Each structure stands twice: as structure tokens, then as C-alpha cells.
Coordinates of C-alpha atoms and ligand atoms in Angstrom, one line a residue:
Chain A
X17 CA 49.9 170.9 91.3
X18 CA 49.5 174.2 93.1
X19 CA 48.4 172.5 96.3
X20 CA 49.2 175.3 98.6
X21 CA 46.3 177.6 97.6
X22 CA 43.6 175.0 97.5
X23 CA 44.9 173.4 100.7
X24 CA 44.7 176.7 102.6
X25 CA 41.1 177.4 101.5
X26 CA 39.8 173.9 101.7
X27 CA 42.2 171.8 103.9
X28 CA 42.2 168.1 103.2
X29 CA 40.4 166.3 105.9
X30 CA 40.3 162.5 106.2
X31 CA 36.9 162.7 107.8
X32 CA 35.4 164.2 104.7
X33 CA 34.7 162.0 101.7
X34 CA 34.4 165.1 99.4
X35 CA 36.6 168.0 98.7
X36 CA 37.5 170.6 96.2
X37 CA 40.4 169.1 94.3
X38 CA 41.5 172.0 92.0
X39 CA 40.2 175.3 90.8
X40 CA 41.3 176.6 87.4
X41 CA 40.5 178.8 84.5
X42 CA 40.9 178.2 80.9
X43 CA 40.3 175.1 78.8
X44 CA 42.9 172.6 79.7
X45 CA 43.4 170.4 82.8
X46 CA 47.0 171.5 83.2
X47 CA 47.8 174.1 85.7
X48 CA 50.8 175.9 87.2
X49 CA 52.6 176.1 83.9
X50 CA 51.8 179.4 82.4
X51 CA 51.4 180.7 79.8
X52 CA 49.2 177.9 78.7
X53 CA 50.0 176.5 75.3
X54 CA 48.2 173.3 74.7
X55 CA 47.1 171.4 71.6
X56 CA 44.7 168.6 71.0
X57 CA 46.1 165.1 71.3
X58 CA 43.9 164.1 68.3
X59 CA 45.3 164.7 65.8
X60 CA 48.6 166.2 66.9
X61 CA 50.1 163.6 69.2
X62 CA 48.4 160.7 67.6
X63 CA 49.8 161.6 64.2
X64 CA 53.3 161.6 65.6
X65 CA 52.8 158.2 67.2
X66 CA 51.3 156.9 64.0
X67 CA 54.3 158.1 61.9
X68 CA 56.7 156.6 64.5
X69 CA 54.9 153.2 64.2
X70 CA 55.1 153.3 60.4
X71 CA 58.8 154.2 60.5
X72 CA 59.5 151.3 62.9
X73 CA 57.6 148.9 60.7
X74 CA 59.4 150.1 57.6
X75 CA 62.7 149.8 59.4
X76 CA 62.0 146.3 60.5
X77 CA 60.9 145.3 57.0
X78 CA 64.1 146.7 55.5
X79 CA 66.2 145.0 58.1
X80 CA 64.8 141.5 57.5
X81 CA 65.6 141.8 53.8
X82 CA 69.3 141.7 54.8
X83 CA 69.4 139.7 58.0
X84 CA 67.5 136.6 59.0
X85 CA 66.7 135.0 62.3
X86 CA 69.4 132.4 62.8
X87 CA 68.8 128.7 63.2
X88 CA 71.7 126.4 63.9
X89 CA 71.7 122.6 63.9
X90 CA 69.4 120.6 66.3
X91 CA 70.2 120.9 70.0
X92 CA 72.8 118.4 70.9
X93 CA 73.8 118.0 74.6
X94 CA 77.0 116.1 73.6
X95 CA 78.6 118.8 71.5
X96 CA 79.3 122.2 73.2
X97 CA 79.9 125.0 70.7
X98 CA 83.2 126.8 71.3
X99 CA 83.1 129.7 72.1
X100 CA 79.7 129.6 73.6
X101 CA 78.2 133.0 73.4
X102 CA 75.1 134.3 75.4
X103 CA 72.6 136.5 73.6
X104 CA 74.3 139.9 73.1
X105 CA 72.4 141.7 75.9
X106 CA 73.9 139.2 78.4
X107 CA 77.4 139.2 76.9
X108 CA 78.5 141.9 79.4
X109 CA 77.6 139.5 82.2
X110 CA 79.3 136.6 80.5
X111 CA 82.4 138.7 80.0
X112 CA 82.4 139.5 83.7
X113 CA 82.8 135.7 84.4
X114 CA 86.4 136.2 83.3
X115 CA 87.0 138.6 86.2
X116 CA 84.8 137.3 89.0
X117 CA 83.5 134.0 90.3
X118 CA 80.1 133.0 88.9
X119 CA 78.2 133.6 92.1
X120 CA 79.2 137.3 91.9
X121 CA 79.4 137.9 88.2
X122 CA 76.3 135.9 87.3
X123 CA 74.0 136.4 90.3
X124 CA 75.0 139.0 92.9
X125 CA 76.2 141.7 90.5
X126 CA 73.2 141.6 88.2
X127 CA 71.1 141.8 91.3
X128 CA 73.0 144.8 92.5
X129 CA 72.7 146.5 89.1
X130 CA 68.9 146.0 89.2
X131 CA 68.7 147.2 92.8
X132 CA 71.0 150.1 92.2
X133 CA 69.0 151.2 89.2
X134 CA 65.8 151.0 91.2
X135 CA 67.2 152.9 94.2
X136 CA 68.8 155.7 92.1
X137 CA 65.8 158.1 92.2
X138 CA 65.8 157.8 95.9
X139 CA 69.5 158.5 96.3
X140 CA 69.8 161.4 93.9
X141 CA 68.8 164.4 95.9
X142 CA 69.7 167.0 93.3
X143 CA 66.4 168.7 92.4
X144 CA 67.8 170.3 89.3
X145 CA 67.5 169.1 85.7
X146 CA 63.9 167.8 85.5
X147 CA 62.4 168.0 82.1
X148 CA 65.3 169.0 80.0
X149 CA 68.7 167.6 78.9
X150 CA 71.5 168.9 81.0
X151 CA 74.9 167.7 81.9
X152 CA 76.3 170.8 83.7
X153 CA 73.6 170.8 86.4
X154 CA 74.0 167.2 87.4
X155 CA 77.4 166.1 86.4
X156 CA 77.9 163.4 89.0
X157 CA 74.5 161.7 88.3
X158 CA 75.2 161.6 84.6
X159 CA 78.7 160.4 85.2
X160 CA 77.3 157.5 87.2
X161 CA 74.9 156.4 84.5
X162 CA 77.5 156.9 81.7
X163 CA 80.2 155.0 83.6
X164 CA 77.9 152.1 84.5
X165 CA 76.5 151.6 81.0
X166 CA 79.9 152.2 79.4
X167 CA 81.1 149.2 81.3
X168 CA 78.0 147.3 80.1
X169 CA 78.5 148.2 76.4
X170 CA 82.3 147.9 76.4
X171 CA 82.1 144.4 77.8
X172 CA 79.4 143.5 75.2
X173 CA 81.8 144.7 72.5
X174 CA 84.6 142.7 74.0
X175 CA 82.4 139.6 74.2
X176 CA 81.2 140.0 70.7
X177 CA 84.4 140.8 68.8
X178 CA 87.4 140.1 71.0
X179 CA 86.6 136.7 72.4
X180 CA 87.3 133.5 70.6
X181 CA 88.0 129.8 71.3
X182 CA 87.9 129.0 75.1
X183 CA 86.8 132.6 75.7
X184 CA 90.4 133.7 75.2
X185 CA 91.3 137.2 73.9
X186 CA 91.5 137.2 70.1
X187 CA 92.2 140.3 68.1
X188 CA 90.4 140.6 64.8
X189 CA 93.6 139.7 63.0
X190 CA 94.4 136.7 65.2
X191 CA 93.8 133.2 63.8
X192 CA 90.4 132.4 65.2
X193 CA 90.7 128.7 64.5
X194 CA 93.8 128.1 66.6
X195 CA 93.6 127.5 70.4
X196 CA 95.6 129.9 72.4
X197 CA 98.0 128.4 74.8
X198 CA 96.5 129.1 78.2
X199 CA 99.8 128.4 79.9
X200 CA 101.1 131.7 78.7
X201 CA 99.2 133.5 81.4
X202 CA 99.3 132.6 85.0
X203 CA 96.7 134.1 87.2
X204 CA 97.7 134.8 90.7
X205 CA 95.8 136.0 93.8
X206 CA 97.0 139.4 95.0
X207 CA 98.2 138.2 98.4
X208 CA 100.8 136.0 96.7
X209 CA 102.3 139.0 95.1
X210 CA 102.5 140.7 98.5
X211 CA 104.1 137.5 99.9
X212 CA 106.8 137.6 97.3
X213 CA 107.3 141.4 97.5
X214 CA 107.6 141.6 101.3
X215 CA 108.7 138.1 102.0
X216 CA 105.9 137.5 104.5
X217 CA 103.8 134.5 105.3
X218 CA 100.5 133.7 103.6
X219 CA 98.6 134.9 106.6
X220 CA 100.2 138.3 106.5
X221 CA 99.8 138.5 102.8
X222 CA 96.1 137.9 103.2
X223 CA 95.9 140.4 106.0
X224 CA 97.3 143.1 103.7
X225 CA 94.7 142.3 101.0
X226 CA 92.0 142.3 103.7
X227 CA 93.1 145.7 104.9
X228 CA 93.3 147.1 101.3
X229 CA 89.8 145.8 100.5
X230 CA 88.1 147.2 103.6
X231 CA 90.3 150.3 103.3
X232 CA 89.2 150.9 99.8
X233 CA 85.5 151.1 100.9
X234 CA 86.3 152.9 104.2
X235 CA 88.6 155.6 102.8
X236 CA 86.6 156.4 99.8
X237 CA 83.5 156.6 101.9
X238 CA 85.0 159.0 104.3
X239 CA 87.0 161.3 101.9
X240 CA 83.9 162.7 100.0
X241 CA 82.2 163.2 103.4
X242 CA 84.8 165.8 104.1
X243 CA 85.7 167.1 100.7
X244 CA 82.1 167.4 99.4
X245 CA 80.4 168.3 102.6
X246 CA 77.4 170.0 101.0
X247 CA 76.6 166.8 98.9
X248 CA 76.9 164.7 102.0
X249 CA 74.8 167.0 104.1
X250 CA 72.1 167.1 101.3
X251 CA 72.0 163.3 101.2
X252 CA 72.0 162.4 104.8
X253 CA 73.9 159.5 106.3
X254 CA 71.9 156.5 105.2
X255 CA 71.3 157.7 101.7
X256 CA 75.0 158.5 101.4
X257 CA 76.2 155.2 102.7
X258 CA 73.8 153.3 100.4
X259 CA 74.9 155.3 97.4
X260 CA 78.6 154.9 98.2
X261 CA 78.2 151.1 98.6
X262 CA 76.8 150.9 95.0
X263 CA 79.2 153.5 93.6
X264 CA 82.3 151.9 95.1
X265 CA 81.2 148.5 94.0
X266 CA 80.8 149.7 90.5
X267 CA 84.2 151.3 90.5
X268 CA 85.6 148.1 92.1
X269 CA 84.3 146.1 89.1
X270 CA 86.2 148.4 86.8
X271 CA 89.3 148.3 88.9
X272 CA 89.2 144.5 89.0
X273 CA 89.0 144.3 85.2
X274 CA 92.1 146.5 85.0
X275 CA 94.0 144.4 87.5
X276 CA 93.1 141.2 85.8
X277 CA 93.9 142.4 82.3
X278 CA 97.1 144.3 83.0
X279 CA 98.5 142.4 86.0
X280 CA 96.9 138.9 85.7
X281 CA 95.5 139.2 89.2
X282 CA 93.0 136.4 89.8
X283 CA 91.6 137.6 93.2
X284 CA 92.2 140.7 95.1
X285 CA 90.6 139.2 98.2
X286 CA 90.6 135.6 99.3
X287 CA 88.5 134.4 102.2
X288 CA 87.7 130.8 103.3
X289 CA 84.2 131.2 101.8
X290 CA 84.2 133.6 98.9
X291 CA 86.8 135.4 96.7
X292 CA 86.7 138.6 94.9
Chain B
X10 CA 29.9 163.7 46.7
X11 CA 32.7 162.6 49.1
X12 CA 31.4 165.1 51.6
X13 CA 28.0 163.5 51.4
X14 CA 29.4 160.0 51.8
X15 CA 31.4 161.1 54.8
X16 CA 28.5 162.7 56.6
X17 CA 26.4 159.7 55.6
X18 CA 28.9 157.5 57.4
X19 CA 29.6 159.6 60.5
X20 CA 26.0 160.5 61.1
X21 CA 24.8 157.0 60.7
X22 CA 23.4 155.1 63.7
X23 CA 26.2 152.5 63.4
X24 CA 29.0 155.0 63.5
X25 CA 27.4 156.8 66.4
X26 CA 26.8 153.6 68.3
X27 CA 30.5 152.7 68.0
X28 CA 32.2 156.0 68.6
X29 CA 29.5 158.0 70.4
X30 CA 30.8 161.2 69.0
X31 CA 31.0 163.1 65.7
X32 CA 33.9 163.2 63.3
X33 CA 36.8 164.7 65.2
X34 CA 37.2 168.0 63.2
X35 CA 36.3 170.3 66.1
X36 CA 37.7 170.7 69.6
X37 CA 34.8 169.0 71.3
X38 CA 34.7 165.9 69.1
X39 CA 38.5 165.7 69.2
X40 CA 38.3 165.6 73.0
X41 CA 35.6 162.9 72.9
X42 CA 37.7 160.9 70.3
X43 CA 40.5 160.5 72.8
X44 CA 38.7 160.1 76.1
X45 CA 35.8 157.9 75.0
X46 CA 38.1 155.4 73.4
X47 CA 39.5 152.7 75.7
X48 CA 42.8 152.5 73.7
X49 CA 43.3 156.2 73.2
X50 CA 42.3 157.4 76.6
X51 CA 45.7 156.6 78.1
X52 CA 46.4 160.0 76.6
X53 CA 45.3 163.2 78.0
X54 CA 42.9 165.2 75.8
X55 CA 45.4 168.0 75.4
X56 CA 49.1 168.2 75.8
X57 CA 51.4 171.1 76.0
X58 CA 52.7 172.0 72.6
X59 CA 56.3 171.5 73.8
X60 CA 55.5 168.0 74.9
X61 CA 55.2 167.1 71.3
X62 CA 58.8 168.0 70.7
X63 CA 60.5 165.0 69.1
X64 CA 63.9 166.0 70.4
X65 CA 62.7 165.4 74.0
X66 CA 61.4 161.8 74.1
X67 CA 62.5 160.8 70.6
X68 CA 59.3 158.7 70.8
X69 CA 61.5 156.0 72.5
X70 CA 58.9 154.8 75.0
X71 CA 56.3 154.7 72.3
X72 CA 58.6 152.8 70.0
X73 CA 59.2 150.3 72.7
X74 CA 55.5 149.8 73.2
X75 CA 55.0 149.5 69.5
X76 CA 57.7 146.8 69.3
X77 CA 56.0 145.0 72.2
X78 CA 52.7 145.0 70.2
X79 CA 54.4 143.7 67.1
X80 CA 56.0 141.0 69.2
X81 CA 52.6 140.0 70.7
X82 CA 51.0 139.8 67.2
X83 CA 53.8 137.9 65.5
X84 CA 54.2 135.8 68.6
X85 CA 50.6 134.7 68.6
X86 CA 50.9 133.9 64.9
X87 CA 54.0 131.7 65.6
X88 CA 52.2 129.9 68.4
X89 CA 49.9 128.3 65.8
X90 CA 52.8 126.5 64.3
X91 CA 55.0 125.7 67.3
X92 CA 54.9 122.7 69.6
X93 CA 56.8 122.9 72.9
X94 CA 58.1 119.3 72.5
X95 CA 61.8 118.6 72.1
X96 CA 61.1 116.1 69.4
X97 CA 59.1 118.6 67.3
X98 CA 60.2 122.2 68.2
X99 CA 63.2 122.3 65.9
X100 CA 61.2 120.8 63.0
X101 CA 58.4 123.3 63.5
X102 CA 60.9 126.1 63.1
X103 CA 62.3 124.5 60.0
X104 CA 58.8 124.3 58.6
X105 CA 58.4 128.0 59.4
X106 CA 61.6 128.6 57.4
X107 CA 60.9 126.5 54.4
X108 CA 57.3 125.4 54.2
X109 CA 54.8 127.7 55.8
X110 CA 53.6 130.7 53.9
X111 CA 54.9 133.9 55.6
X112 CA 56.8 131.8 58.1
X113 CA 60.1 133.5 57.6
X114 CA 58.6 136.9 57.6
X115 CA 56.9 136.3 60.9
X116 CA 59.9 134.7 62.5
X117 CA 62.3 137.4 61.3
X118 CA 59.9 140.1 62.5
X119 CA 59.6 138.5 65.9
X120 CA 63.3 138.0 66.3
X121 CA 64.3 141.5 65.3
X122 CA 61.5 143.2 67.1
X123 CA 62.8 141.4 70.2
X124 CA 66.3 142.7 69.7
X125 CA 64.8 146.1 69.0
X126 CA 62.8 146.1 72.1
X127 CA 65.8 145.4 74.3
X128 CA 67.7 148.2 72.5
X129 CA 64.9 150.7 72.7
X130 CA 63.9 150.0 76.3
X131 CA 67.5 150.9 77.1
X132 CA 67.4 154.0 74.9
X133 CA 64.2 155.0 76.6
X134 CA 65.6 154.5 80.0
X135 CA 68.6 156.6 79.0
X136 CA 66.3 159.4 77.8
X137 CA 64.4 159.3 81.1
X138 CA 67.7 159.4 83.0
X139 CA 69.2 162.3 81.0
X140 CA 66.1 164.4 81.3
X141 CA 65.9 163.8 85.1
X142 CA 62.4 162.4 84.6
X143 CA 62.9 159.9 87.4
X144 CA 63.0 162.5 90.1
X145 CA 60.2 163.3 92.5
X146 CA 57.3 162.7 92.0
X147 CA 58.2 160.1 89.4
X148 CA 60.6 157.9 91.4
X149 CA 58.2 155.0 91.5
X150 CA 57.5 155.0 87.8
X151 CA 61.2 154.6 87.3
X152 CA 61.1 151.5 89.6
X153 CA 58.2 150.2 87.5
X154 CA 60.4 150.9 84.5
X155 CA 63.3 148.9 85.9
X156 CA 60.9 146.0 86.4
X157 CA 59.8 146.3 82.8
X158 CA 63.5 146.4 81.7
X159 CA 64.3 143.2 83.6
X160 CA 61.2 141.5 82.3
X161 CA 62.0 142.5 78.7
X162 CA 65.4 140.8 79.1
X163 CA 64.0 137.7 80.6
X164 CA 61.3 137.5 77.9
X165 CA 64.0 137.6 75.3
X166 CA 66.1 135.0 77.0
X167 CA 63.2 132.6 77.5
X168 CA 62.3 132.9 73.9
X169 CA 65.8 132.1 72.9
X170 CA 65.3 128.4 74.0
X171 CA 62.2 127.7 72.0
X172 CA 63.8 127.0 68.5
X173 CA 65.7 124.1 70.3
X174 CA 68.8 124.5 68.2
X175 CA 72.4 124.6 69.4
X176 CA 72.3 128.3 70.0
X177 CA 69.2 128.0 72.1
X178 CA 70.3 124.9 74.0
X179 CA 73.7 126.2 75.1
X180 CA 72.8 129.7 75.8
X181 CA 70.1 128.5 78.2
X182 CA 72.3 125.8 79.6
X183 CA 75.0 128.4 80.4
X184 CA 72.5 130.9 81.7
X185 CA 70.8 128.3 83.9
X186 CA 74.1 127.1 85.2
X187 CA 74.5 130.7 86.6
X188 CA 71.5 130.1 88.8
X189 CA 73.2 127.2 90.4
X190 CA 75.8 129.6 91.7
X191 CA 73.2 131.7 93.6
X192 CA 74.5 132.1 97.2
X193 CA 72.5 130.1 99.8
X194 CA 70.0 128.5 97.4
X195 CA 72.3 127.2 94.6
X196 CA 74.1 123.9 94.6
X197 CA 77.4 125.6 93.6
X198 CA 76.9 128.9 95.3
X199 CA 78.6 130.0 98.5
X200 CA 76.8 128.3 101.5
X201 CA 74.5 126.4 99.1
X202 CA 75.7 122.9 99.8
X203 CA 76.1 123.7 103.5
X204 CA 72.4 124.5 103.6
X205 CA 71.5 121.3 101.9
X206 CA 71.0 122.4 98.3
X207 CA 71.8 119.7 95.8
X208 CA 71.5 119.4 92.0
X209 CA 68.1 117.9 92.6
X210 CA 66.5 120.6 94.8
X211 CA 68.3 123.9 94.2
X212 CA 67.2 127.0 92.3
X213 CA 68.5 125.8 89.0
X214 CA 66.5 122.6 89.4
X215 CA 63.4 124.7 90.0
X216 CA 64.1 126.8 86.9
X217 CA 64.7 123.9 84.6
X218 CA 62.4 121.3 86.2
X219 CA 65.3 118.9 86.1
X220 CA 69.1 118.8 86.3
X221 CA 69.7 119.5 82.6
X222 CA 67.9 121.5 79.9
X223 CA 65.3 119.0 78.6
X224 CA 61.6 118.7 78.0
X225 CA 60.6 120.1 81.4
X226 CA 62.7 123.2 80.8
X227 CA 61.3 123.6 77.4
X228 CA 57.7 123.6 78.6
X229 CA 58.6 125.9 81.5
X230 CA 60.3 128.4 79.2
X231 CA 57.4 128.1 76.8
X232 CA 54.8 129.0 79.3
X233 CA 56.9 131.8 80.8
X234 CA 57.6 133.2 77.4
X235 CA 54.2 132.9 75.9
X236 CA 51.9 133.5 78.9
X237 CA 53.4 134.6 82.2
X238 CA 56.0 137.2 81.2
X239 CA 53.9 138.9 78.6
X240 CA 51.1 139.2 81.2
X241 CA 53.5 140.6 83.7
X242 CA 54.8 143.1 81.2
X243 CA 51.2 144.1 80.3
X244 CA 50.2 144.6 83.9
X245 CA 53.3 146.7 84.7
X246 CA 52.8 148.7 81.4
X247 CA 49.3 149.5 82.6
X248 CA 50.8 150.8 85.9
X249 CA 53.5 152.6 84.0
X250 CA 51.1 154.5 81.8
X251 CA 48.7 155.2 84.6
X252 CA 51.5 156.6 86.6
X253 CA 52.7 158.9 83.7
X254 CA 49.2 160.4 83.8
X255 CA 49.0 160.7 87.6
X256 CA 52.6 161.9 88.1
X257 CA 52.4 164.3 85.2
X258 CA 54.7 164.2 82.2
X259 CA 58.1 165.7 82.9
X260 CA 58.3 167.5 79.5
X261 CA 59.7 170.9 78.9
X262 CA 57.7 174.0 79.9
Ligands
HEM27 C1 58.5 147.7 78.2 C2 59.2 148.8 78.4 C3 58.7 150.2 78.5 C4 57.7 150.9 77.8 C5 56.9 150.2 76.7 C6 57.7 152.2 78.2 C7 56.8 153.2 77.7 C8 56.8 154.5 78.1 C9 56.1 155.6 77.4 C10 55.3 155.4 76.1 C11 56.4 156.7 78.1 C12 55.9 158.1 77.7 C13 57.0 159.1 77.3 C14 58.0 158.6 76.3 O1 57.7 158.0 75.3 O2 59.2 158.7 76.6 C15 57.2 156.4 79.2 C16 57.6 157.3 80.2 C17 58.4 157.0 81.3 N1 59.1 155.8 81.4 FE1 58.9 154.1 80.3 N2 58.6 152.4 79.2 C18 59.3 151.2 79.4 C19 60.3 151.0 80.3 C20 60.9 151.9 81.1 C21 62.1 151.8 81.8 C22 63.1 150.6 81.7 C23 62.2 152.9 82.6 C24 63.3 153.3 83.6 C25 64.0 152.5 84.2 C26 61.1 153.8 82.4 C27 60.8 155.0 83.0 C28 59.9 155.9 82.6 C29 59.6 157.1 83.3 C30 60.2 157.6 84.6 C31 58.6 157.8 82.4 C32 58.0 159.2 82.7 C33 58.8 160.1 81.8 C34 58.5 161.6 81.9 O3 57.6 162.0 82.6 O4 59.2 162.3 81.2 N3 60.3 153.1 81.4 N4 57.4 155.0 79.2

């Protein structure tokens, strides 16, 4: 709204219960955007909505000719299906249970995803790219969204097609009826690797992982502050720190998945209370 | 002839008493048609021509809403045949499959519209993200949207239990077990036991109304799925649409 003009002539005043809200010419209650080019909602927009609704109905009708809502045998607390799959939209979270302890994969991480999504508009200070599709004007924002939801969808695909008995990794050509030998893979916490590499005690090994863990967050928070000074300046300290916490956590999830799948790392950080 | 019939209808007292405007074939009556109608008046009377461009919204929000409406209608229909009792629920679904006229149709529609809603709410969110429509002054409507997204997921998940088959039972058992790992307030979560949370008083117990998925859990999920969550979604949808009008649609110039 072109508030400036009206404000200057008729300043808003909390002691007045009346005021001039807007002044405009022409026949539509939309201002600022010139030249004005409006059409009636009835029938133009309503017709589009109506057609959409019909297409969705037809789509559903066609779909249910081929696919039916499943119904397995009666619920039986004494026989657990193997593998036990969550509904597809939660398979990403279920897959994360492979890489993290349940308090993190099942509770804290989903909470962080929700919170991070909610905060995003308040953290993104780039004013460009409202009202049209653009990648070039907001590369980093799009990267964040794409990266996060790629993780979401990739883990869903893994959970749907690449997990079998005991939630082990099965290729489509593997024998899905045969249990894999879990002894083939030994999962180790990262600090044990350091203990073996450097021949140090458990305490020192853990200290190294502590430093790496804290260092990961610290270093990657500080480097962009220097390298991308304009971005940091535009965001301000608190917005920046909040953003980096979520961003580095997201990247951390991806890193942990890689560590676990390629190097069989069980935990990168072990503390007396919680492990990552 | 037809012309006469039409004017006979639209000029009758009954038509006028219902719609309070003439047939919408001119600008004035078209405007009235939208803003005197409680269902249509969430629209503005006029929109920018470019806002109609399908390649902007792809109608994704509208499709999500439409799927929610289908879910409500088929859901109410299903409620006539469903008893939230562990001894009956499964048989009710079997009856829907094999005995009740239209049972399969309604159940299939309900199930696939639910999958569709989850998918389309995500597509809609992606559209909103990629067009920067969450930026000022629409930040809060994005937050409302995230609440809708989460509620959509929970709605789907609570409905999953109702057929009371193996799929339902174990998906919800595993899901609810997650709750027991909640830090501080879950029996298995970090600092949960230290703070005195046991299988009989933690967050999972609250969710299930017991230590395992049983009759209490079924009735809880039933009430959440059929009453509470649809109401929550409806309220937030009202806010969502209200805010689109108040914040202005982001569409292209
Ligand atoms: C039950 C789920 C939802 C329904 C039925 C719904 C419906 C709608 C509709 C009909 C519109 C009008 C424009 C369009 O069709 O794209 C809209 C706009 C919008 N939605 Fe949603 N929505 C839902 C969930 C969400 C979610 C999950 C988000 C984001 C996290 C979101 C954020 C927005 C925003 C910011 C706008 C304004 C867009 C603009 O001005 O361009 N909504 N919504």
C-alpha cells in the first residue's frame, strides 16, 4: 500500500477512531500496481478453480481403479512385521534412526525442522525475488530449501526401496527373504578411531572429538562472517547465529549420514548424557 | 424459451431471496456474486489478470484445500460405519470393503486424497518458497502454513491407526515409541528417568492413554482424527485465507 502519501496528508493517530484509509481512482481496490489490469473473479478465477477441482476428482477416480487402500490382517501385538515401515511421509525420519539415537532423530530433529521452517522468513533478509520464480537472485535461500528437502526425499526413497529385513540395506536385486549378517558391519564411535590412530587414551580420544564437534560449529560460523561480510552485515548478529545453528545442523545431518554409510561411524560425539 | 425460463428463475422472489443479486452477467452482479456469498467472499471481487496465470500457483493451494474438502466429506461418510472399538474396528473396515455399497469407493477416495493432501501441501509450500511469497509482509502466513503442514501430517498419521490392522498397529506403536524418547518428559529420553518419568506417566503414556497401543489409544486417535485436528486445520485455514487477503497476494505484476 502506498502508505506514505496518505500518511503525510492524514497522519494516523491513535486518539482518533476514524481516518482516511486510502484514496484511489479507477474501479478496483488494488493500488500501487500500475497499469491496472484486473478481471472479475466471477467467472474468471472461479472457472479455473472449478476446472482444477474436476481434474483432481477425475485423477482420484482413475487412481483408485488401479490401486486400493490396503488392509492387512487384524492387529496382533505378538507378531511384529519385519521390516516395519512407517507411512511414507515419515520414512525419512525412520531412516534417520539408523544414523542417530531416537531422541534426536525422532523428536529433536523433527522439532528443529518445524522450527527452522517457521523461522525461515525471519532469517531471510534478501528482499529480492518476491512474486516470481528466480534462482539467480536468491541462490543461497533456494539452496537451503533444496538441500533440506532433498535429504527428506532421498531418505524416503531409501526407506521405501532400499531397506529390507531388520532395516538392513537391500539392493533391488538382493534376496529380500534372507536376513543379512549384521556381524559383517561393526559400528564404532569416532573417538575409538582416534585412539587407535594416535595411540592415545580414551579421554584424549574423546577430547579430540569434542574439539572437532565444537570446532565444526565455531569455524563454520566465523568463516562466512569474514568471507561474506555483506550477508552477515545484512542479517545482523542474532539472525545470523540463529540461521547458522540451523544451517550447520542440517549439514551435520548429511555429514553424519556419509560418515555412517562410508566409514561405519556410530557416533561422532560421545558424552555421558547424549551421543551424536 | 430458455431465455424466458432463465429470467423467470433469476427474477423470482425465491432466487432473489437466496442470492440477493441478479444473474452475474454484468460487472455489478458479478461483484455481488462474489462478495455477498459467504463461501465465495474469501476471494476478492477482482484480481489482477496475471494472478490467474496457472504457471504461478499451479493451483496447488487450491488443490490442497479441495482435497481437504473431499477428505471431510468422505470421512464423515465413513464415520457412519466405523466404531472406535478394538473388537469391531477391523470388521467395520472389512464390511466397508465387502458388504457396504460404495464402501470401497469411499475408503479408497479417503485414503488417496490423504496421500494427495500430504503431497500437495508440500508442493504448495515449495511453490510459495520458490516465489519468495513468504517474505515480508507474508512471514506470518508462512508460519500459519507450517502449522497446517504439521497438522496435515498428524491428521494422516492418526487416521492410520483406525483400521486396526497390522499396518496401523505397528506404525503407530513405532511412532508412539518415538515420543518416549523425548528429552526431559519421556521415559527413554535423556534426563527423562532422572526427572521421574516412567512408562506410566510420561509423554507416550499421555499420547496413548496407556503403556501400549490399545483401546484407549484407539479412542484418542479417533477423536483427534475425526474432531480435534480437522477443527484445528479449519481454524488455521480461516486465518490462512484471511491473511492472504490482508497481506495481499504475492502474484506477478
Ligand atoms: C492445509 C494446507 C494448506 C492449504 C489448504 C493452503 C491453501 C492456500 C491457498 C488456496 C493459497 C492461495 C494461493 C495458492 O493457491 O497458491 C495459499 C497461499 C499461501 N500459502 Fe497456503 N495452504 C496450505 C498450507 C501452506 C503451507 C504448508 C505453507 C508454507 C509453509 C503455506 C504458505 C502460504 C503462503 C505464504 C501463501 C501466500 C502466497 C502468496 O501470496 O503468493 N500454506 N495457501
